[in-house]
Short mmCIF file of C-alpha atoms in Angstrom, two decimals:
data_model
loop_
_atom_site.label_atom_id
_atom_site.label_comp_id
_atom_site.label_asym_id
_atom_site.label_seq_id
_atom_site.Cartn_x
_atom_site.Cartn_y
_atom_site.Cartn_z
CA UNK Y 7 14.56 14.64 -20.60
CA UNK Y 8 10.59 16.40 -20.70
CA UNK Y 9 8.22 14.19 -19.35
CA UNK Y 10 5.53 12.74 -21.47
CA UNK Y 11 2.01 14.34 -21.66
CA UNK Y 12 -0.69 12.43 -20.60
CA UNK Y 13 -4.14 13.52 -19.20
CA UNK Y 14 -4.64 14.07 -15.64
CA UNK Y 15 -7.69 11.83 -15.07
CA UNK Y 16 -10.01 10.00 -16.92
CA UNK Y 17 -13.75 8.42 -15.76
CA UNK Y 18 -15.58 5.80 -17.62
CA UNK Y 19 -18.19 3.76 -15.70
CA UNK Y 20 -18.37 -0.62 -15.29
CA UNK Y 21 -18.55 -1.97 -18.74
CA UNK Y 22 -17.30 1.02 -20.99
CA UNK Y 23 -14.22 1.18 -22.64
CA UNK Y 24 -11.76 4.52 -21.94
CA UNK Y 25 -7.99 5.32 -23.62
CA UNK Y 26 -5.42 7.32 -21.87
CA UNK Y 27 -3.18 9.08 -24.87
CA UNK Y 28 0.32 9.72 -24.10
CA UNK Y 29 2.03 12.13 -26.47
CA UNK Y 30 5.84 12.40 -26.50
CA UNK Y 31 8.86 13.44 -29.66
CA UNK Y 32 10.42 11.72 -32.35
CA UNK Y 33 12.84 11.74 -29.97
CA UNK Y 34 10.83 8.98 -27.52
CA UNK Y 35 8.11 8.03 -28.49
CA UNK Y 36 8.10 8.45 -31.90
CA UNK Y 37 11.96 7.11 -32.41
CA UNK Y 38 11.29 3.77 -30.94
CA UNK Y 39 8.57 0.84 -30.34
CA UNK Y 40 9.29 0.86 -26.40
CA UNK Y 41 6.23 1.91 -24.83
CA UNK Y 42 5.21 0.79 -21.78
CA UNK Y 43 2.11 1.46 -19.61
CA UNK Y 44 1.94 0.77 -15.76
CA UNK Y 45 -0.98 0.56 -13.15
CA UNK Y 46 -0.51 1.91 -10.04
CA UNK Y 47 -2.91 1.34 -7.31
CA UNK Y 48 -2.13 3.81 -3.94
CA UNK Y 49 0.72 2.78 -1.85
CA UNK Y 50 1.80 0.08 -4.02
CA UNK Y 51 5.02 -0.32 -6.72
CA UNK Y 52 3.68 -0.21 -10.35
CA UNK Y 53 3.34 -2.74 -12.50
CA UNK Y 54 3.71 -3.77 -16.16
CA UNK Y 55 0.45 -4.28 -18.34
CA UNK Y 56 1.84 -3.03 -21.24
CA UNK Y 57 5.38 -3.45 -23.25
CA UNK Y 58 6.55 -2.71 -26.25
CA UNK Y 59 4.02 -0.28 -27.30
CA UNK Y 60 1.09 -3.80 -27.63
CA UNK Y 61 2.14 -6.50 -25.66
CA UNK Y 62 0.66 -7.77 -22.71
CA UNK Y 63 2.57 -9.71 -19.91
CA UNK Y 64 1.06 -12.95 -18.90
CA UNK Y 65 -1.59 -12.93 -16.29
CA UNK Y 66 -3.11 -9.08 -17.51
CA UNK Y 67 -6.42 -9.46 -18.72
CA UNK Y 68 -6.57 -8.15 -22.53
CA UNK Y 69 -9.29 -5.97 -21.50
CA UNK Y 70 -5.89 -4.13 -21.71
CA UNK Y 71 -4.28 -2.99 -25.24
CA UNK Y 72 -1.73 -0.47 -26.40
CA UNK Y 73 -1.54 0.69 -29.52
CA UNK Y 74 0.99 3.75 -31.11
CA UNK Y 75 0.15 5.81 -33.82
CA UNK Y 76 3.45 9.07 -34.30
CA UNK Y 77 4.63 10.81 -31.21
CA UNK Y 78 1.57 9.49 -29.21
CA UNK Y 79 0.52 6.37 -27.44
CA UNK Y 80 -2.36 5.19 -26.49
CA UNK Y 81 -3.99 2.60 -23.71
CA UNK Y 82 -7.32 1.78 -23.87
CA UNK Y 83 -9.08 -0.02 -21.12
CA UNK Y 84 -12.76 -2.45 -22.51
CA UNK Y 85 -15.43 -3.62 -19.80
CA UNK Y 86 -14.19 -1.25 -17.18
CA UNK Y 87 -14.15 -2.72 -14.02
CA UNK Y 88 -13.92 -1.25 -10.35
CA UNK Y 89 -10.51 -2.78 -10.13
CA UNK Y 90 -9.06 -0.90 -12.45
CA UNK Y 91 -9.53 2.07 -10.92
CA UNK Y 92 -5.59 3.13 -10.27
CA UNK Y 93 -2.76 5.89 -11.40
CA UNK Y 94 -1.70 4.47 -14.83
CA UNK Y 95 1.64 5.69 -15.97
CA UNK Y 96 3.23 5.38 -20.05
CA UNK Y 97 6.83 5.66 -20.34
CA UNK Y 98 9.23 5.82 -23.55
CA UNK Y 99 12.98 4.58 -23.63
CA UNK Y 100 14.09 7.68 -25.31
CA UNK Y 101 17.83 9.47 -27.15
CA UNK Y 102 21.07 8.46 -24.96
CA UNK Y 103 19.74 5.86 -23.47
CA UNK Y 104 17.52 7.60 -20.75
CA UNK Y 105 13.65 5.90 -20.38
CA UNK Y 106 11.35 8.90 -20.14
CA UNK Y 107 7.93 8.79 -17.96
CA UNK Y 108 4.56 10.09 -18.53
CA UNK Y 109 3.23 12.50 -15.42
CA UNK Y 110 0.10 9.58 -14.93
CA UNK Y 111 -3.40 9.63 -15.34
CA UNK Y 112 -6.04 9.33 -12.21
CA UNK Y 113 -8.54 6.66 -13.44
CA UNK Y 114 -12.25 6.96 -11.81
CA UNK Y 115 -14.40 4.58 -12.24
CA UNK Y 116 -18.01 5.55 -11.45
CA UNK H 1 9.81 -15.67 -8.95
CA UNK H 2 11.51 -12.16 -9.64
CA UNK H 3 12.55 -10.45 -6.35
CA UNK H 4 14.00 -6.80 -5.98
CA UNK H 5 14.26 -5.87 -2.14
CA UNK H 6 15.70 -2.20 -1.55
CA UNK H 7 17.69 -0.81 1.74
CA UNK H 8 19.31 1.75 2.80
CA UNK H 9 16.28 5.01 3.08
CA UNK H 10 16.03 7.15 5.76
CA UNK H 11 16.26 10.55 6.68
CA UNK H 12 19.28 13.11 5.61
CA UNK H 13 20.21 16.67 5.78
CA UNK H 14 20.60 18.55 2.44
CA UNK H 15 23.84 18.37 1.50
CA UNK H 16 24.54 15.28 3.04
CA UNK H 17 24.89 11.56 1.40
CA UNK H 18 22.67 8.20 1.46
CA UNK H 19 23.23 4.68 0.12
CA UNK H 20 20.39 2.00 -1.39
CA UNK H 21 20.73 -1.00 -2.44
CA UNK H 22 18.54 -3.28 -4.19
CA UNK H 23 19.43 -7.21 -3.88
CA UNK H 24 17.72 -9.37 -6.61
CA UNK H 25 16.78 -12.70 -6.75
CA UNK H 26 14.75 -15.09 -9.17
CA UNK H 27 16.87 -14.50 -12.36
CA UNK H 28 20.17 -14.67 -14.03
CA UNK H 29 21.32 -11.12 -12.58
CA UNK H 30 23.94 -9.98 -14.72
CA UNK H 31 22.09 -10.47 -17.95
CA UNK H 32 20.11 -7.47 -17.33
CA UNK H 33 19.90 -3.89 -17.28
CA UNK H 34 18.29 -1.88 -14.04
CA UNK H 35 17.18 1.14 -12.97
CA UNK H 36 16.62 3.23 -10.60
CA UNK H 37 12.90 5.30 -10.60
CA UNK H 38 11.87 7.55 -8.22
CA UNK H 39 8.53 9.50 -6.49
CA UNK H 40 7.72 12.02 -4.97
CA UNK H 41 5.38 12.62 -2.48
CA UNK H 42 1.58 12.63 -4.20
CA UNK H 43 3.76 12.86 -7.43
CA UNK H 44 4.91 10.95 -10.67
CA UNK H 45 7.26 8.38 -11.65
CA UNK H 46 10.78 9.92 -12.52
CA UNK H 47 13.90 7.61 -13.81
CA UNK H 48 16.82 8.43 -12.23
CA UNK H 49 19.54 6.10 -12.92
CA UNK H 50 20.40 2.82 -15.46
CA UNK H 51 22.83 0.58 -15.56
CA UNK H 52 23.20 -2.52 -18.22
CA UNK H 53 24.08 -6.13 -17.49
CA UNK H 54 28.13 -6.34 -17.51
CA UNK H 55 28.01 -2.87 -15.21
CA UNK H 56 30.40 -1.14 -17.92
CA UNK H 57 27.65 1.56 -18.58
CA UNK H 58 25.46 3.42 -16.81
CA UNK H 59 22.55 6.20 -17.42
CA UNK H 60 22.08 9.33 -15.48
CA UNK H 61 18.64 11.86 -15.51
CA UNK H 62 19.78 15.07 -15.75
CA UNK H 63 18.36 16.23 -12.70
CA UNK H 64 20.62 13.92 -10.71
CA UNK H 65 23.73 14.00 -12.88
CA UNK H 66 27.27 14.63 -10.77
CA UNK H 67 25.56 13.94 -7.91
CA UNK H 68 24.23 10.44 -8.34
CA UNK H 69 26.07 6.77 -8.87
CA UNK H 70 25.02 3.60 -10.14
CA UNK H 71 26.25 0.38 -9.37
CA UNK H 72 26.05 -3.46 -9.44
CA UNK H 73 28.42 -6.57 -8.06
CA UNK H 74 26.72 -9.14 -11.00
CA UNK H 75 28.18 -11.52 -8.19
CA UNK H 76 26.39 -10.65 -5.14
CA UNK H 77 23.27 -9.68 -6.99
CA UNK H 78 22.88 -7.03 -5.38
CA UNK H 79 22.24 -2.66 -7.27
CA UNK H 80 23.32 0.28 -5.24
CA UNK H 81 22.66 4.00 -5.72
CA UNK H 82 25.07 6.45 -4.05
CA UNK H 83 23.49 9.79 -3.78
CA UNK H 84 25.60 12.79 -2.97
CA UNK H 85 24.96 16.55 -2.39
CA UNK H 86 21.04 15.40 -1.65
CA UNK H 87 18.46 18.16 -1.87
CA UNK H 88 14.83 18.24 -0.94
CA UNK H 89 13.49 17.82 -3.99
CA UNK H 90 15.06 14.61 -3.83
CA UNK H 91 12.80 13.40 -1.52
CA UNK H 92 10.81 10.32 -2.72
CA UNK H 93 10.50 6.33 -2.73
CA UNK H 94 13.12 4.93 -5.07
CA UNK H 95 12.37 1.89 -6.65
CA UNK H 96 14.95 -0.10 -7.61
CA UNK H 97 13.36 -2.15 -11.22
CA UNK H 98 14.26 -4.76 -13.65
CA UNK H 99 14.53 -4.40 -17.68
CA UNK H 100 13.77 -6.54 -20.22
CA UNK H 101 17.06 -5.94 -22.10
CA UNK H 102 20.86 -6.47 -21.14
CA UNK H 103 22.53 -3.55 -22.22
CA UNK H 104 20.19 -0.64 -22.01
CA UNK H 105 17.20 0.13 -20.21
CA UNK H 106 14.50 0.18 -22.77
CA UNK H 107 11.73 -1.25 -20.81
CA UNK H 108 11.14 -2.14 -16.69
CA UNK H 109 9.75 -5.47 -16.35
CA UNK H 110 10.03 -5.39 -12.34
CA UNK H 111 9.53 -3.05 -9.80
CA UNK H 112 10.69 -3.33 -6.40
CA UNK H 113 8.60 -2.28 -3.27
CA UNK H 114 10.81 1.11 -2.30
CA UNK H 115 12.43 2.48 -0.14
CA UNK H 116 11.45 6.14 1.07
CA UNK H 117 14.15 8.79 1.20
CA UNK H 118 13.71 12.39 3.18
CA UNK H 119 16.06 15.33 2.86
CA UNK H 120 15.05 17.66 5.18
CA UNK H 121 16.62 19.33 8.18
#
């Protein structure tokens, strides 16, 4: 049950696009289409923004998109806004009916 | 509206026990798998335990196997996490979380607001 690998931090200016990667193995990210992305603002509970690799829950802006290639999933935020500044976590279903999270990425909007 | 309300957190000594509860509403509780996820102060998210919609199957992270037990009462729409042999590294905010599926935890859809557990002498 090793954590998925995410960059510790990314940054971008308002209006730009950024991409956060999430690397696992064939036993988690690469083996199932159950990758999710969560946004967490300081002091708040996480909120799902992408599920099942590329699906957006209702109410999540289409500026947020997800994809997967092999053992790496990606979250792209286009048209960056100040309120997007937060921590982002990926998760994946893994073998033996467990869930594994990435270490988290701090997004700074410059 | 889905609501998940955790309770039972607090200060406990190393080696002690604590039982967390989660009251669920706004959805057909027995139709969904549930999880507990924790977050140590200033750290990332860690999945701890999962349980199927029926309660017949439970799953645990290696870090808590043999110490934590998850349960549910579908007649009362409540979830529990019995934590024994607590260690300092178990100190965290514990979140109750609803899955999108019934039998196993594939994707978390909703989160509670969390309850803080502090293990310290």
